[in-house]
Amino acid sequence: MKTRIITQSHAAAIARGVFVLALTLPFSAGVARADETCSSPYLARIEGQEEFVYVWTLGVEGLGDGADKVVTVDVKPGSPTYGKVVSTASVDGRNEAHHAGFTDDRHQLWLAGLDTSRVFIFDVYTDPAKPKFVKTISNFAETTGGAVGPHGTYPLPGRMLIPCLSNAKDKGGRTALVEYGNDGNYIATHWMPTKEDARGAANANFADGYCYDARVLPRKNALLTSSFTGLNNYMRDLGQLLADAEAMKHFGSTMVMWDFHTRQPKKIFQVPGAPLEIRWAWDPKHNYAFTAAALTSKLWLVYADDKGEWQAKDVAPISEVKGGVLPVDISLSADDKTLFVDSFLDGKCRVFDVSDPHKPKQIYEKQIGKQVNMVSQSWDGKRLYFTSSLLANWDKKGADNEQFLRAYSWDGKELKPQFDLDFTALKLGRAHHMLFGSSKLGPNRVVASAN
């Protein structure tokens, strides 16, 4: 695969194609089609309830085949294999399996490896119960101009947006957003703003070049990114990292608002403590997004003020535990009223009433395990799924190293267990990211390529 040279004007023309499509594809929370509540607005939707949960799983040396793999679990009500693994598909080696995403037509599932920077592409359309390997993008750093550590893959019309965590030169936090076409061919690299090169963004004095998540609010032409840390840190043992005062200085403390149309950063927000997952509100009148800062255990809100200017502020502590609880994944309900927040250190899910996004109030908490990381919520808000692994070298040790997929029902008041899969006993590995699959898909929201 050869690197394409993308000029600024060419990149802007490509971006305009995406933006035009974005304006013609409004999303409504009232649409009957279902899915995970944290999915891209461009994604083809599931009709009705999810049938499968795909778990992107980290391989463990000496456990099963030791490789990273896609684990497919049947979640169809009444199925004889409900709550059971129905297929697994291993990839080459251990790559620090992390996040994944479907292409906009939902025909392919792209799975990213934080350590090797390989991206594995599977066909999940031909037989959703048995994902089939298609190809590997194995020259990511060379092709993208030095971006490494692909965090996940986020569908846009005809292409995938890949926020990265690091770079090939010093493996620090300086990084970029990368775009690939659905055909697996490279399109463009957009480097994060730094103090030295803020690319015209306001508040350049806050710029640190870090990235983690990337999410789009099309009707506001808004692309929002968050920040974490570089490969030198995320591949280290957590205990050693926490004891290294110098290393702990190298975590992101910013979020960036971009012009989605041109892919230009517009404003940098100071958000201390590694803000991670971003969740935009769904209601067309709600111009805001939540994130959780991992190292400070705070909820943050990025919102449009009365003048239409984007602002950021912390709106609630996630716990009163001294030293914090390391909040990781969050899930916002489709009606924008309830936010589920997982915290890794204490293994709990805390539930907040966010009807007033400026004043979240905790209304419930549940012990999910000795550690917990990801949470995926069904569109109707009745089912939530949790997994356990954060990073291979950050997971707990010994008896605290629980590795699972756990399903719960939610009635608006409490989480009730439905099934529990022990990934260690099943010799599968460390369960990380989840995505919903189905054989029943709604019409594709995007019928034209952005190219």
Short mmCIF file of C-alpha atoms in Angstrom, two decimals:
data_model
loop_
_atom_site.label_atom_id
_atom_site.label_comp_id
_atom_site.label_asym_id
_atom_site.label_seq_id
_atom_site.Cartn_x
_atom_site.Cartn_y
_atom_site.Cartn_z
CA MET A 1 0.00 0.00 0.00
CA LYS A 2 1.43 3.37 -1.00
CA THR A 3 1.02 6.52 1.04
CA ARG A 4 -1.16 9.09 -0.66
CA ILE A 5 0.00 12.68 -0.61
CA ILE A 6 -3.01 14.76 0.41
CA THR A 7 -2.81 18.49 -0.14
CA GLN A 8 -4.69 20.86 2.13
CA SER A 9 -7.10 21.76 -0.65
CA HIS A 10 -7.68 18.10 -1.52
CA ALA A 11 -8.30 17.23 2.13
CA ALA A 12 -10.74 20.12 2.42
CA ALA A 13 -12.60 18.94 -0.68
CA ILE A 14 -12.88 15.45 0.80
CA ALA A 15 -14.08 16.90 4.08
CA ARG A 16 -16.73 18.98 2.29
CA GLY A 17 -18.09 15.79 0.73
CA VAL A 18 -18.53 14.30 4.18
CA PHE A 19 -20.07 17.51 5.50
CA VAL A 20 -22.65 17.75 2.71
CA LEU A 21 -23.75 14.22 3.47
CA ALA A 22 -23.83 15.04 7.16
CA LEU A 23 -26.25 17.89 6.55
CA THR A 24 -28.61 15.62 4.62
CA LEU A 25 -28.66 12.88 7.25
CA PRO A 26 -30.19 14.23 10.46
CA PHE A 27 -30.47 11.73 13.30
CA SER A 28 -33.45 11.49 15.60
CA ALA A 29 -33.59 9.70 18.92
CA GLY A 30 -37.15 8.69 17.99
CA VAL A 31 -36.07 6.43 15.12
CA ALA A 32 -37.35 2.88 15.71
CA ARG A 33 -34.13 1.24 14.61
CA ALA A 34 -31.91 0.25 17.51
CA ASP A 35 -28.24 -0.03 18.39
CA GLU A 36 -25.70 0.83 21.03
CA THR A 37 -26.32 4.33 22.32
CA CYS A 38 -22.69 5.32 21.79
CA SER A 39 -22.58 4.50 18.07
CA SER A 40 -21.88 6.87 15.20
CA PRO A 41 -24.89 8.72 13.71
CA TYR A 42 -23.76 7.49 10.28
CA LEU A 43 -24.01 3.79 11.12
CA ALA A 44 -26.61 1.53 9.48
CA ARG A 45 -28.94 0.60 12.31
CA ILE A 46 -30.09 -2.69 13.74
CA GLU A 47 -33.80 -3.43 13.30
CA GLY A 48 -35.14 -4.17 16.76
CA GLN A 49 -32.96 -5.87 19.37
CA GLU A 50 -29.31 -6.84 19.04
CA GLU A 51 -28.71 -10.54 18.30
CA PHE A 52 -24.99 -10.79 18.99
CA VAL A 53 -22.34 -9.08 21.06
CA TYR A 54 -18.87 -9.03 19.49
CA VAL A 55 -16.09 -8.82 22.08
CA TRP A 56 -12.64 -7.69 20.91
CA THR A 57 -10.47 -9.72 23.28
CA LEU A 58 -6.80 -9.51 24.30
CA GLY A 59 -4.84 -12.72 24.02
CA VAL A 60 -3.06 -14.05 27.10
CA GLU A 61 0.10 -16.10 26.76
CA GLY A 62 -0.56 -19.74 27.68
CA LEU A 63 -4.36 -19.30 27.68
CA GLY A 64 -6.03 -21.03 24.73
CA ASP A 65 -4.26 -20.06 21.52
CA GLY A 66 -2.85 -16.93 23.21
CA ALA A 67 -4.01 -14.66 20.39
CA ASP A 68 -6.28 -11.62 20.24
CA LYS A 69 -9.69 -12.60 18.92
CA VAL A 70 -13.26 -11.63 18.10
CA VAL A 71 -15.60 -13.52 20.42
CA THR A 72 -19.23 -13.69 19.27
CA VAL A 73 -21.90 -14.17 21.95
CA ASP A 74 -25.55 -15.00 21.22
CA VAL A 75 -27.91 -12.55 22.99
CA LYS A 76 -31.17 -13.39 21.17
CA PRO A 77 -33.97 -13.85 23.73
CA GLY A 78 -35.22 -17.43 23.75
CA SER A 79 -32.27 -18.75 21.78
CA PRO A 80 -30.95 -22.16 22.93
CA THR A 81 -27.47 -20.60 22.95
CA TYR A 82 -28.47 -17.34 24.66
CA GLY A 83 -25.57 -16.00 26.74
CA LYS A 84 -23.14 -18.45 25.15
CA VAL A 85 -20.14 -18.07 22.86
CA VAL A 86 -21.14 -19.18 19.35
CA SER A 87 -17.87 -18.45 17.51
CA THR A 88 -14.36 -17.10 17.90
CA ALA A 89 -11.98 -15.76 15.27
CA SER A 90 -8.36 -15.24 16.23
CA VAL A 91 -5.95 -12.79 14.59
CA ASP A 92 -2.19 -12.98 14.35
CA GLY A 93 -0.56 -12.67 17.75
CA ARG A 94 -1.16 -10.24 20.61
CA ASN A 95 -1.57 -6.64 19.51
CA GLU A 96 -3.10 -5.02 22.62
CA ALA A 97 -6.64 -5.41 21.29
CA HIS A 98 -8.53 -2.30 22.25
CA HIS A 99 -11.42 -0.67 20.39
CA ALA A 100 -13.25 -1.51 17.18
CA GLY A 101 -15.94 -0.13 14.89
CA PHE A 102 -18.17 -1.01 11.95
CA THR A 103 -18.01 0.62 8.55
CA ASP A 104 -21.00 2.86 7.93
CA ASP A 105 -22.82 0.12 5.96
CA ARG A 106 -22.11 -2.30 8.81
CA HIS A 107 -20.63 -4.84 6.43
CA GLN A 108 -17.19 -4.82 8.04
CA LEU A 109 -15.81 -4.68 11.56
CA TRP A 110 -12.43 -2.97 11.97
CA LEU A 111 -10.43 -3.98 15.05
CA ALA A 112 -7.44 -1.97 16.24
CA GLY A 113 -4.28 -3.02 18.10
CA LEU A 114 -2.68 -0.37 20.31
CA ASP A 115 0.74 -2.01 20.49
CA THR A 116 1.41 -3.22 16.93
CA SER A 117 -0.74 -0.59 15.19
CA ARG A 118 -2.29 -3.29 13.06
CA VAL A 119 -5.95 -3.01 12.07
CA PHE A 120 -7.83 -6.24 11.37
CA ILE A 121 -10.85 -6.16 9.07
CA PHE A 122 -13.64 -8.75 9.30
CA ASP A 123 -16.77 -9.39 7.26
CA VAL A 124 -19.73 -9.40 9.68
CA TYR A 125 -22.42 -9.08 7.01
CA THR A 126 -22.30 -12.42 5.21
CA ASP A 127 -22.80 -14.39 8.43
CA PRO A 128 -23.16 -12.16 11.51
CA ALA A 129 -22.76 -15.16 13.84
CA LYS A 130 -19.35 -15.98 12.38
CA PRO A 131 -17.17 -12.96 11.54
CA LYS A 132 -14.82 -13.79 8.66
CA PHE A 133 -11.32 -12.34 8.33
CA VAL A 134 -10.84 -10.13 5.26
CA LYS A 135 -7.49 -8.32 5.53
CA THR A 136 -4.95 -6.66 7.82
CA ILE A 137 -3.65 -3.11 7.58
CA SER A 138 -0.09 -3.83 8.70
CA ASN A 139 1.84 -0.72 7.62
CA PHE A 140 -0.11 1.88 9.57
CA ALA A 141 2.81 3.98 10.84
CA GLU A 142 4.57 4.07 7.47
CA THR A 143 1.39 4.94 5.59
CA THR A 144 0.10 7.61 7.97
CA GLY A 145 3.36 9.51 8.32
CA GLY A 146 4.19 8.24 11.79
CA ALA A 147 0.90 7.96 13.69
CA VAL A 148 0.71 4.81 15.83
CA GLY A 149 -1.54 3.33 18.50
CA PRO A 150 -4.90 3.35 16.67
CA HIS A 151 -7.39 3.68 19.51
CA GLY A 152 -10.51 2.67 17.61
CA THR A 153 -12.39 3.09 14.34
CA TYR A 154 -15.34 5.46 13.91
CA PRO A 155 -17.55 5.32 10.81
CA LEU A 156 -18.07 8.33 8.57
CA PRO A 157 -19.68 8.19 5.12
CA GLY A 158 -17.57 5.76 3.09
CA ARG A 159 -14.61 5.96 5.42
CA MET A 160 -13.24 5.31 8.90
CA LEU A 161 -11.92 7.95 11.29
CA ILE A 162 -9.15 6.53 13.49
CA PRO A 163 -7.95 8.54 16.50
CA CYS A 164 -4.43 7.51 17.50
CA LEU A 165 -2.60 7.66 20.83
CA SER A 166 1.06 7.93 19.90
CA ASN A 167 3.73 8.39 17.25
CA ALA A 168 6.51 6.27 15.81
CA LYS A 169 9.30 8.78 16.52
CA ASP A 170 9.36 8.92 20.34
CA LYS A 171 6.26 6.85 21.28
CA GLY A 172 5.00 9.79 23.33
CA GLY A 173 1.60 11.47 23.32
CA ARG A 174 2.00 13.61 20.18
CA THR A 175 -0.41 12.03 17.73
CA ALA A 176 -3.05 12.42 15.02
CA LEU A 177 -6.44 11.61 13.57
CA VAL A 178 -6.23 9.31 10.55
CA GLU A 179 -8.75 8.55 7.80
CA TYR A 180 -9.03 5.38 5.73
CA GLY A 181 -11.58 4.50 3.07
CA ASN A 182 -13.90 1.55 3.61
CA ASP A 183 -11.74 -0.25 1.04
CA GLY A 184 -8.80 -0.14 3.47
CA ASN A 185 -6.86 2.50 1.55
CA TYR A 186 -5.30 5.47 3.32
CA ILE A 187 -6.83 8.93 2.81
CA ALA A 188 -5.37 11.53 5.20
CA THR A 189 -3.60 12.31 8.49
CA HIS A 190 -4.59 15.28 10.67
CA TRP A 191 -2.04 15.99 13.42
CA MET A 192 -3.32 17.20 16.75
CA PRO A 193 -2.61 20.84 17.63
CA THR A 194 0.40 21.63 19.81
CA LYS A 195 1.69 24.83 21.39
CA GLU A 196 4.25 25.04 18.58
CA ASP A 197 1.69 24.36 15.87
CA ALA A 198 -1.85 25.09 17.07
CA ARG A 199 -3.12 25.21 13.48
CA GLY A 200 -5.10 28.35 14.24
CA ALA A 201 -6.99 26.94 17.23
CA ALA A 202 -7.96 29.24 20.10
CA ASN A 203 -6.36 28.64 23.52
CA ALA A 204 -3.12 27.43 21.95
CA ASN A 205 -1.38 27.67 25.33
CA PHE A 206 -3.31 24.56 26.43
CA ALA A 207 -2.44 22.45 23.35
CA ASP A 208 -0.58 19.22 24.13
CA GLY A 209 -0.92 17.13 20.94
CA TYR A 210 -2.63 14.21 22.69
CA CYS A 211 -5.70 12.29 21.52
CA TYR A 212 -7.96 9.40 22.56
CA ASP A 213 -11.57 9.45 21.35
CA ALA A 214 -13.18 11.27 18.42
CA ARG A 215 -16.93 11.85 17.98
CA VAL A 216 -19.02 13.89 15.54
CA LEU A 217 -22.15 16.02 15.93
CA PRO A 218 -22.95 16.56 12.22
CA ARG A 219 -25.71 19.17 12.51
CA LYS A 220 -23.31 21.47 14.37
CA ASN A 221 -20.33 20.70 12.12
CA ALA A 222 -18.58 19.62 15.33
CA LEU A 223 -15.82 17.06 15.75
CA LEU A 224 -14.71 16.65 19.36
CA THR A 225 -11.57 14.82 20.53
CA SER A 226 -10.23 13.86 23.95
CA SER A 227 -6.78 12.84 25.22
CA PHE A 228 -4.89 10.08 27.03
CA THR A 229 -1.20 9.13 26.88
CA GLY A 230 1.47 7.69 24.58
CA LEU A 231 2.71 4.16 23.96
CA ASN A 232 5.60 4.57 26.41
CA ASN A 233 2.99 4.84 29.18
CA TYR A 234 0.07 2.67 28.15
CA MET A 235 2.25 -0.40 27.55
CA ARG A 236 3.89 -0.16 31.00
CA ASP A 237 2.85 -2.00 34.16
CA LEU A 238 0.34 0.24 35.93
CA GLY A 239 2.01 -0.02 39.35
CA GLN A 240 5.39 0.97 37.92
CA LEU A 241 3.80 3.79 35.95
CA LEU A 242 2.02 5.24 38.99
CA ALA A 243 5.32 5.22 40.89
CA ASP A 244 7.11 7.13 38.12
CA ALA A 245 6.50 10.82 38.80
CA GLU A 246 8.00 11.92 35.49
CA ALA A 247 5.92 9.47 33.44
CA MET A 248 2.74 10.62 35.18
CA LYS A 249 3.35 14.11 33.81
CA HIS A 250 2.82 12.73 30.31
CA PHE A 251 -0.95 12.42 30.18
CA GLY A 252 -3.32 14.50 28.11
CA SER A 253 -5.23 17.34 29.75
CA THR A 254 -7.17 18.70 26.80
CA MET A 255 -10.16 18.30 24.54
CA VAL A 256 -10.28 19.85 21.09
CA MET A 257 -13.26 21.13 19.12
CA TRP A 258 -12.71 20.82 15.39
CA ASP A 259 -14.46 22.17 12.34
CA PHE A 260 -15.70 18.84 10.99
CA HIS A 261 -16.10 20.32 7.51
CA THR A 262 -12.44 21.27 7.11
CA ARG A 263 -10.86 19.06 9.80
CA GLN A 264 -9.31 22.16 11.34
CA PRO A 265 -9.02 22.51 15.14
CA LYS A 266 -11.02 25.51 16.35
CA LYS A 267 -10.75 25.60 20.14
CA ILE A 268 -8.74 23.79 22.80
CA PHE A 269 -10.24 23.16 26.23
CA GLN A 270 -8.23 22.56 29.36
CA VAL A 271 -9.63 19.33 30.85
CA PRO A 272 -7.12 17.99 33.40
CA GLY A 273 -6.69 14.30 34.10
CA ALA A 274 -6.99 12.41 30.80
CA PRO A 275 -10.56 12.86 29.52
CA LEU A 276 -11.46 9.60 27.78
CA GLU A 277 -14.72 8.51 26.12
CA ILE A 278 -16.94 11.17 24.50
CA ARG A 279 -20.73 10.81 24.34
CA TRP A 280 -22.78 13.38 22.44
CA ALA A 281 -26.41 13.91 23.44
CA TRP A 282 -28.89 12.57 20.87
CA ASP A 283 -31.78 15.04 21.05
CA PRO A 284 -31.60 17.59 18.17
CA LYS A 285 -32.00 20.41 20.69
CA HIS A 286 -29.20 19.16 22.97
CA ASN A 287 -25.85 20.65 22.01
CA TYR A 288 -23.54 19.00 24.51
CA ALA A 289 -21.34 16.00 25.21
CA PHE A 290 -20.08 14.26 28.33
CA THR A 291 -16.69 12.82 29.14
CA ALA A 292 -15.02 11.46 32.28
CA ALA A 293 -11.52 12.48 33.34
CA ALA A 294 -9.77 9.30 34.44
CA LEU A 295 -7.09 10.71 36.73
CA THR A 296 -9.30 13.24 38.53
CA SER A 297 -12.56 11.20 38.71
CA LYS A 298 -14.71 14.03 37.39
CA LEU A 299 -17.51 14.32 34.86
CA TRP A 300 -17.05 17.06 32.30
CA LEU A 301 -19.53 18.74 30.00
CA VAL A 302 -18.67 20.31 26.65
CA TYR A 303 -21.59 22.48 25.60
CA ALA A 304 -22.71 25.36 23.41
CA ASP A 305 -23.47 28.42 25.56
CA ASP A 306 -26.24 30.97 24.95
CA LYS A 307 -24.09 32.64 22.30
CA GLY A 308 -23.41 29.37 20.52
CA GLU A 309 -19.80 29.27 21.70
CA TRP A 310 -18.37 25.94 22.83
CA GLN A 311 -17.32 25.73 26.48
CA ALA A 312 -16.11 23.00 28.86
CA LYS A 313 -16.57 22.62 32.60
CA ASP A 314 -16.48 19.90 35.24
CA VAL A 315 -20.00 19.22 36.45
CA ALA A 316 -19.75 16.44 39.06
CA PRO A 317 -17.34 14.26 41.03
CA ILE A 318 -17.63 10.58 40.13
CA SER A 319 -16.86 9.49 43.67
CA GLU A 320 -15.62 10.87 46.94
CA VAL A 321 -13.01 8.10 47.29
CA LYS A 322 -9.60 9.54 48.16
CA GLY A 323 -7.28 9.18 45.20
CA GLY A 324 -10.15 8.59 42.77
CA VAL A 325 -11.59 5.47 41.17
CA LEU A 326 -10.23 5.73 37.59
CA PRO A 327 -13.45 6.20 35.61
CA VAL A 328 -13.14 4.65 32.18
CA ASP A 329 -16.13 4.01 29.90
CA ILE A 330 -19.44 5.92 29.97
CA SER A 331 -22.80 5.36 28.26
CA LEU A 332 -25.52 7.97 27.74
CA SER A 333 -29.10 6.75 27.31
CA ALA A 334 -30.91 7.49 24.05
CA ASP A 335 -33.24 9.94 25.83
CA ASP A 336 -30.22 11.85 27.23
CA LYS A 337 -31.48 11.43 30.80
CA THR A 338 -29.23 8.73 32.26
CA LEU A 339 -25.45 8.35 32.24
CA PHE A 340 -23.74 5.09 33.23
CA VAL A 341 -20.15 5.50 34.41
CA ASP A 342 -17.74 2.57 34.90
CA SER A 343 -14.77 2.93 37.27
CA PHE A 344 -11.92 0.48 36.93
CA LEU A 345 -10.30 0.57 40.36
CA ASP A 346 -13.38 -0.27 42.44
CA GLY A 347 -15.22 -2.29 39.76
CA LYS A 348 -18.42 -0.27 40.05
CA CYS A 349 -20.94 1.24 37.67
CA ARG A 350 -22.42 4.51 38.91
CA VAL A 351 -25.62 5.83 37.38
CA PHE A 352 -26.28 9.57 37.11
CA ASP A 353 -29.45 11.48 36.38
CA VAL A 354 -28.29 13.97 33.75
CA SER A 355 -31.68 15.45 32.86
CA ASP A 356 -29.97 18.71 33.72
CA PRO A 357 -26.56 18.12 32.09
CA HIS A 358 -25.03 20.95 34.10
CA LYS A 359 -26.01 19.30 37.40
CA PRO A 360 -25.61 15.51 37.24
CA LYS A 361 -26.87 13.62 40.30
CA GLN A 362 -25.85 10.07 41.19
CA ILE A 363 -28.95 7.91 41.66
CA TYR A 364 -27.55 4.36 41.84
CA GLU A 365 -24.40 2.24 41.89
CA LYS A 366 -23.69 -1.43 41.31
CA GLN A 367 -20.65 -3.62 41.97
CA ILE A 368 -19.97 -5.24 38.59
CA GLY A 369 -16.70 -7.02 39.43
CA LYS A 370 -13.31 -6.61 41.03
CA GLN A 371 -12.46 -4.54 37.97
CA VAL A 372 -14.66 -3.22 35.16
CA ASN A 373 -13.97 -1.27 32.01
CA MET A 374 -16.43 -1.08 29.10
CA VAL A 375 -20.20 -0.64 29.14
CA SER A 376 -22.55 -0.98 26.15
CA GLN A 377 -26.22 -0.03 26.39
CA SER A 378 -29.10 -1.05 24.14
CA TRP A 379 -31.05 1.72 22.42
CA ASP A 380 -34.20 1.01 24.46
CA GLY A 381 -32.15 1.31 27.64
CA LYS A 382 -33.23 -2.11 28.93
CA ARG A 383 -29.97 -4.05 28.52
CA LEU A 384 -26.39 -3.25 29.51
CA TYR A 385 -23.27 -5.30 28.94
CA PHE A 386 -19.98 -4.94 30.81
CA THR A 387 -16.44 -6.17 30.19
CA SER A 388 -13.41 -6.19 32.43
CA SER A 389 -10.09 -5.47 30.74
CA LEU A 390 -8.54 -2.01 30.50
CA LEU A 391 -5.02 -2.72 29.20
CA ALA A 392 -3.00 -5.93 29.49
CA ASN A 393 -0.44 -4.35 31.81
CA TRP A 394 -2.99 -2.28 33.72
CA ASP A 395 -5.41 -5.06 34.67
CA LYS A 396 -5.34 -6.23 38.26
CA LYS A 397 -3.30 -9.22 39.34
CA GLY A 398 -4.12 -12.53 40.99
CA ALA A 399 -7.68 -13.16 42.19
CA ASP A 400 -8.64 -9.58 41.32
CA ASN A 401 -7.91 -10.22 37.65
CA GLU A 402 -11.47 -11.12 36.73
CA GLN A 403 -12.09 -11.30 32.97
CA PHE A 404 -15.70 -11.39 31.90
CA LEU A 405 -18.66 -10.36 29.81
CA ARG A 406 -21.63 -9.70 32.09
CA ALA A 407 -25.15 -8.79 30.99
CA TYR A 408 -27.73 -6.94 33.05
CA SER A 409 -31.27 -5.69 32.62
CA TRP A 410 -32.13 -2.14 33.67
CA ASP A 411 -35.63 -1.13 34.75
CA GLY A 412 -34.77 2.46 35.57
CA LYS A 413 -34.05 1.62 39.19
CA GLU A 414 -31.55 -1.24 39.36
CA LEU A 415 -29.26 -3.48 37.33
CA LYS A 416 -30.25 -7.16 37.46
CA PRO A 417 -27.85 -9.94 36.29
CA GLN A 418 -28.82 -11.87 33.14
CA PHE A 419 -25.71 -13.89 32.27
CA ASP A 420 -22.01 -14.06 33.09
CA LEU A 421 -19.21 -15.42 30.90
CA ASP A 422 -15.84 -16.09 32.54
CA PHE A 423 -13.31 -15.42 29.77
CA THR A 424 -10.44 -16.90 31.76
CA ALA A 425 -12.25 -20.19 32.43
CA LEU A 426 -13.24 -20.31 28.75
CA LYS A 427 -9.58 -19.74 27.79
CA LEU A 428 -10.48 -16.73 25.67
CA GLY A 429 -8.39 -13.95 27.21
CA ARG A 430 -9.14 -10.42 28.44
CA ALA A 431 -12.55 -9.13 27.39
CA HIS A 432 -12.36 -5.53 26.21
CA HIS A 433 -14.54 -3.71 23.65
CA MET A 434 -18.12 -4.75 22.75
CA LEU A 435 -20.22 -4.09 19.65
CA PHE A 436 -23.72 -5.25 18.76
CA GLY A 437 -24.43 -7.45 15.76
CA SER A 438 -27.59 -8.58 13.98
CA SER A 439 -28.86 -10.26 10.84
CA LYS A 440 -31.63 -7.62 10.64
CA LEU A 441 -30.36 -4.23 9.55
CA GLY A 442 -32.25 -1.10 8.66
CA PRO A 443 -31.58 0.79 5.42
CA ASN A 444 -28.11 2.26 5.16
CA ARG A 445 -28.14 5.89 6.30
CA VAL A 446 -25.46 6.76 3.73
CA VAL A 447 -25.89 5.75 0.10
CA ALA A 448 -22.99 7.68 -1.42
CA SER A 449 -19.27 7.75 -0.80
CA ALA A 450 -17.64 10.85 0.63
CA ASN A 451 -14.84 10.64 -1.96
#
